[in-house]
C-alpha positions as YAML, in Angstrom:
chain: A
units: angstrom
residues:
- id: 1
  name: MET
  ca: [-29.79, -80.24, -98.11]
- id: 2
  name: THR
  ca: [-32.56, -82.29, -96.76]
- id: 3
  name: ALA
  ca: [-32.07, -85.68, -96.45]
- id: 4
  name: PRO
  ca: [-34.81, -88.21, -98.27]
- id: 5
  name: ALA
  ca: [-38.22, -89.49, -96.35]
- id: 6
  name: LEU
  ca: [-37.25, -92.94, -94.69]
- id: 7
  name: ARG
  ca: [-40.23, -94.86, -95.65]
- id: 8
  name: ILE
  ca: [-41.06, -98.52, -93.95]
- id: 9
  name: GLY
  ca: [-38.58, -101.11, -96.00]
- id: 10
  name: SER
  ca: [-36.45, -98.70, -97.17]
- id: 11
  name: VAL
  ca: [-32.39, -99.20, -96.28]
- id: 12
  name: ILE
  ca: [-30.43, -97.42, -93.67]
- id: 13
  name: GLY
  ca: [-26.84, -96.54, -93.04]
- id: 14
  name: ASP
  ca: [-24.41, -97.89, -95.81]
- id: 15
  name: GLY
  ca: [-27.68, -99.46, -97.75]
- id: 16
  name: ARG
  ca: [-26.50, -103.01, -97.13]
- id: 17
  name: ARG
  ca: [-29.11, -103.72, -94.23]
- id: 18
  name: PRO
  ca: [-32.66, -103.14, -94.68]
- id: 19
  name: ALA
  ca: [-35.16, -100.94, -92.11]
- id: 20
  name: SER
  ca: [-37.11, -103.94, -91.56]
- id: 21
  name: ALA
  ca: [-33.89, -106.03, -90.15]
- id: 22
  name: LEU
  ca: [-32.80, -103.82, -87.97]
- id: 23
  name: ARG
  ca: [-36.62, -103.51, -86.48]
- id: 24
  name: ALA
  ca: [-36.59, -107.48, -86.20]
- id: 25
  name: GLY
  ca: [-33.49, -106.72, -84.42]
- id: 26
  name: LEU
  ca: [-34.69, -104.53, -82.10]
- id: 27
  name: LEU
  ca: [-37.75, -106.70, -81.40]
- id: 28
  name: ALA
  ca: [-35.93, -109.53, -80.67]
- id: 29
  name: ALA
  ca: [-33.65, -107.76, -78.22]
- id: 30
  name: LEU
  ca: [-36.66, -106.52, -76.61]
- id: 31
  name: ALA
  ca: [-38.16, -109.65, -76.52]
- id: 32
  name: ALA
  ca: [-34.85, -111.17, -74.69]
- id: 33
  name: LEU
  ca: [-35.15, -108.39, -72.29]
- id: 34
  name: ALA
  ca: [-38.75, -108.87, -71.38]
- id: 35
  name: LEU
  ca: [-37.68, -112.51, -70.84]
- id: 36
  name: LEU
  ca: [-34.90, -111.63, -68.29]
- id: 37
  name: LEU
  ca: [-36.89, -109.11, -66.59]
- id: 38
  name: ALA
  ca: [-40.14, -111.46, -66.22]
- id: 39
  name: GLY
  ca: [-37.58, -114.06, -64.18]
- id: 40
  name: CYS
  ca: [-36.34, -111.09, -61.62]
- id: 41
  name: GLU
  ca: [-39.17, -111.01, -58.86]
- id: 42
  name: GLY
  ca: [-38.17, -107.55, -57.92]
- id: 43
  name: GLU
  ca: [-36.19, -105.16, -55.50]
- id: 44
  name: ALA
  ca: [-37.23, -103.77, -52.24]
- id: 45
  name: GLN
  ca: [-35.78, -102.79, -49.13]
- id: 46
  name: VAL
  ca: [-35.94, -104.61, -45.53]
- id: 47
  name: THR
  ca: [-35.05, -102.62, -42.26]
- id: 48
  name: VAL
  ca: [-33.64, -104.78, -39.70]
- id: 49
  name: GLU
  ca: [-33.92, -102.81, -36.48]
- id: 50
  name: THR
  ca: [-31.47, -103.90, -33.61]
- id: 51
  name: ALA
  ca: [-30.26, -102.74, -30.22]
- id: 52
  name: THR
  ca: [-27.70, -100.70, -32.50]
- id: 53
  name: GLY
  ca: [-30.41, -98.84, -34.64]
- id: 54
  name: ALA
  ca: [-31.91, -99.29, -37.76]
- id: 55
  name: HIS
  ca: [-30.30, -101.16, -40.88]
- id: 56
  name: VAL
  ca: [-31.51, -101.30, -44.19]
- id: 57
  name: PHE
  ca: [-30.76, -103.63, -46.95]
- id: 58
  name: ALA
  ca: [-31.79, -103.13, -50.88]
- id: 59
  name: VAL
  ca: [-32.98, -107.06, -51.33]
- id: 60
  name: GLU
  ca: [-33.86, -108.97, -54.05]
- id: 61
  name: ILE
  ca: [-37.20, -110.59, -53.78]
- id: 62
  name: ALA
  ca: [-37.91, -114.68, -53.77]
- id: 63
  name: ASP
  ca: [-41.90, -115.05, -53.76]
- id: 64
  name: THR
  ca: [-42.19, -117.86, -56.30]
- id: 65
  name: PRO
  ca: [-40.87, -121.43, -56.18]
- id: 66
  name: GLU
  ca: [-38.54, -120.82, -58.82]
- id: 67
  name: ALA
  ca: [-36.97, -117.70, -57.27]
- id: 68
  name: ARG
  ca: [-37.04, -119.83, -53.93]
- id: 69
  name: ALA
  ca: [-35.22, -122.45, -55.34]
- id: 70
  name: THR
  ca: [-32.15, -120.48, -57.09]
- id: 71
  name: GLY
  ca: [-31.78, -117.73, -54.27]
- id: 72
  name: LEU
  ca: [-28.51, -116.62, -54.00]
- id: 73
  name: MET
  ca: [-26.93, -119.65, -55.88]
- id: 74
  name: HIS
  ca: [-23.81, -118.98, -57.86]
- id: 75
  name: ARG
  ca: [-23.07, -115.70, -56.60]
- id: 76
  name: GLU
  ca: [-19.43, -114.72, -55.65]
- id: 77
  name: HIS
  ca: [-20.05, -111.52, -54.04]
- id: 78
  name: LEU
  ca: [-22.87, -109.79, -51.92]
- id: 79
  name: ALA
  ca: [-22.50, -106.31, -50.93]
- id: 80
  name: ASP
  ca: [-22.97, -105.68, -47.01]
- id: 81
  name: ASP
  ca: [-26.05, -103.43, -47.76]
- id: 82
  name: ALA
  ca: [-27.72, -106.51, -50.12]
- id: 83
  name: GLY
  ca: [-29.62, -109.70, -49.63]
- id: 84
  name: MET
  ca: [-32.74, -111.60, -50.47]
- id: 85
  name: ILE
  ca: [-36.02, -112.13, -48.71]
- id: 86
  name: PHE
  ca: [-38.13, -115.27, -49.41]
- id: 87
  name: PHE
  ca: [-41.46, -115.21, -48.52]
- id: 88
  name: TYR
  ca: [-43.80, -117.58, -47.90]
- id: 89
  name: ASP
  ca: [-47.86, -117.75, -47.96]
- id: 90
  name: ARG
  ca: [-48.50, -118.99, -44.95]
- id: 91
  name: PRO
  ca: [-46.31, -119.49, -41.41]
- id: 92
  name: GLN
  ca: [-44.70, -122.98, -41.88]
- id: 93
  name: VAL
  ca: [-41.30, -124.41, -40.88]
- id: 94
  name: VAL
  ca: [-38.83, -123.60, -43.91]
- id: 95
  name: THR
  ca: [-35.45, -125.52, -44.77]
- id: 96
  name: MET
  ca: [-32.80, -123.88, -45.98]
- id: 97
  name: TRP
  ca: [-29.69, -124.63, -47.34]
- id: 98
  name: MET
  ca: [-26.08, -123.67, -49.00]
- id: 99
  name: LYS
  ca: [-26.19, -125.89, -52.54]
- id: 100
  name: ASN
  ca: [-24.33, -123.93, -55.46]
- id: 101
  name: THR
  ca: [-23.87, -121.33, -53.08]
- id: 102
  name: LEU
  ca: [-20.44, -119.41, -52.88]
- id: 103
  name: ILE
  ca: [-20.23, -117.18, -50.04]
- id: 104
  name: PRO
  ca: [-21.35, -117.45, -46.48]
- id: 105
  name: LEU
  ca: [-24.83, -116.52, -45.47]
- id: 106
  name: ASP
  ca: [-26.35, -115.09, -42.66]
- id: 107
  name: MET
  ca: [-30.33, -116.35, -42.55]
- id: 108
  name: LEU
  ca: [-32.68, -114.43, -40.68]
- id: 109
  name: PHE
  ca: [-35.91, -116.28, -39.87]
- id: 110
  name: ILE
  ca: [-38.88, -114.09, -39.40]
- id: 111
  name: ARG
  ca: [-42.26, -114.78, -37.64]
- id: 112
  name: ALA
  ca: [-45.60, -113.77, -39.19]
- id: 113
  name: ASP
  ca: [-45.35, -110.65, -36.48]
- id: 114
  name: GLY
  ca: [-42.32, -109.56, -38.11]
- id: 115
  name: THR
  ca: [-39.54, -110.74, -35.40]
- id: 116
  name: VAL
  ca: [-36.66, -112.97, -35.85]
- id: 117
  name: ALA
  ca: [-37.28, -116.07, -34.67]
- id: 118
  name: ARG
  ca: [-33.41, -117.53, -35.43]
- id: 119
  name: ILE
  ca: [-30.24, -116.15, -37.03]
- id: 120
  name: ALA
  ca: [-27.85, -119.27, -38.70]
- id: 121
  name: ARG
  ca: [-24.76, -117.06, -38.88]
- id: 122
  name: ASN
  ca: [-22.33, -117.55, -41.69]
- id: 123
  name: ALA
  ca: [-23.68, -120.40, -43.17]
- id: 124
  name: ARG
  ca: [-21.08, -123.01, -44.78]
- id: 125
  name: PRO
  ca: [-20.67, -122.32, -48.66]
- id: 126
  name: LEU
  ca: [-21.78, -125.53, -50.70]
- id: 127
  name: SER
  ca: [-23.42, -127.15, -48.10]
- id: 128
  name: LEU
  ca: [-26.20, -129.47, -48.09]
- id: 129
  name: GLU
  ca: [-26.66, -129.53, -44.46]
- id: 130
  name: THR
  ca: [-30.51, -128.32, -44.09]
- id: 131
  name: ILE
  ca: [-30.81, -124.75, -42.16]
- id: 132
  name: SER
  ca: [-34.08, -124.13, -40.32]
- id: 133
  name: ALA
  ca: [-35.57, -121.87, -37.45]
- id: 134
  name: GLY
  ca: [-37.07, -124.75, -35.94]
- id: 135
  name: GLU
  ca: [-40.85, -123.01, -36.13]
- id: 136
  name: PRO
  ca: [-43.12, -121.65, -38.43]
- id: 137
  name: VAL
  ca: [-41.94, -118.36, -40.17]
- id: 138
  name: THR
  ca: [-43.04, -116.21, -42.94]
- id: 139
  name: ALA
  ca: [-39.95, -115.08, -44.60]
- id: 140
  name: VAL
  ca: [-36.50, -115.77, -44.22]
- id: 141
  name: LEU
  ca: [-33.72, -113.00, -45.11]
- id: 142
  name: GLU
  ca: [-30.15, -114.08, -46.36]
- id: 143
  name: ILE
  ca: [-27.43, -111.44, -46.02]
- id: 144
  name: ALA
  ca: [-23.48, -111.44, -46.40]
- id: 145
  name: GLY
  ca: [-22.30, -113.97, -43.54]
- id: 146
  name: GLY
  ca: [-21.11, -112.17, -40.56]
- id: 147
  name: ARG
  ca: [-23.31, -108.77, -41.23]
- id: 148
  name: ALA
  ca: [-25.92, -110.31, -38.82]
- id: 149
  name: ARG
  ca: [-23.34, -109.77, -35.76]
- id: 150
  name: GLU
  ca: [-21.65, -106.63, -37.19]
- id: 151
  name: ILE
  ca: [-25.28, -104.70, -36.80]
- id: 152
  name: GLY
  ca: [-25.98, -106.66, -33.73]
- id: 153
  name: ALA
  ca: [-29.14, -108.49, -35.10]
- id: 154
  name: GLU
  ca: [-30.52, -111.08, -32.30]
- id: 155
  name: PRO
  ca: [-33.66, -113.39, -32.12]
- id: 156
  name: GLY
  ca: [-36.38, -111.17, -31.21]
- id: 157
  name: ASP
  ca: [-35.42, -108.32, -33.13]
- id: 158
  name: ARG
  ca: [-37.96, -106.96, -35.34]
- id: 159
  name: VAL
  ca: [-37.49, -106.83, -39.49]
- id: 160
  name: ILE
  ca: [-39.57, -104.40, -41.58]
- id: 161
  name: LEU
  ca: [-40.60, -106.02, -44.87]
- id: 162
  name: PRO
  ca: [-41.70, -104.69, -48.08]
- id: 163
  name: SER
  ca: [-45.40, -104.76, -49.17]
- id: 164
  name: ARG
  ca: [-45.87, -108.30, -50.85]
- id: 165
  name: GLU
  ca: [-48.35, -106.14, -53.32]
...
């Protein structure tokens, strides 16, 4: 026996929900998903080259004022191979803080030539103290607290950043 053809506006399932209501619900769910994804700047890989080798991090990209303002706030965990990269359009003295950040972080301040200017190690969670490289940088890489020491990162090391296109 074949099922009857389904027409737009016909009834689906147990007969209580018209197809148009299901379509409307699906469209609303897709719209909500699109809004969530619009808030995500994307993901990429960053490689930190140290005396101990090349260390790859899967990073979220924060390259808008909104994404930079939020950063890693309210996170309860950050994987050892994860982080967030903050991009700036031109070299500038960047000031970071740990407001609403629940976990310790290492911050690698990166010059325009891709070298590390400064490493702020194990920045204290929830601190309002400002942290800066003290010189112009074009990016800051935040990784889990203690990871910079574990991988042997030092000022002058090279960081390979993702394309910003």
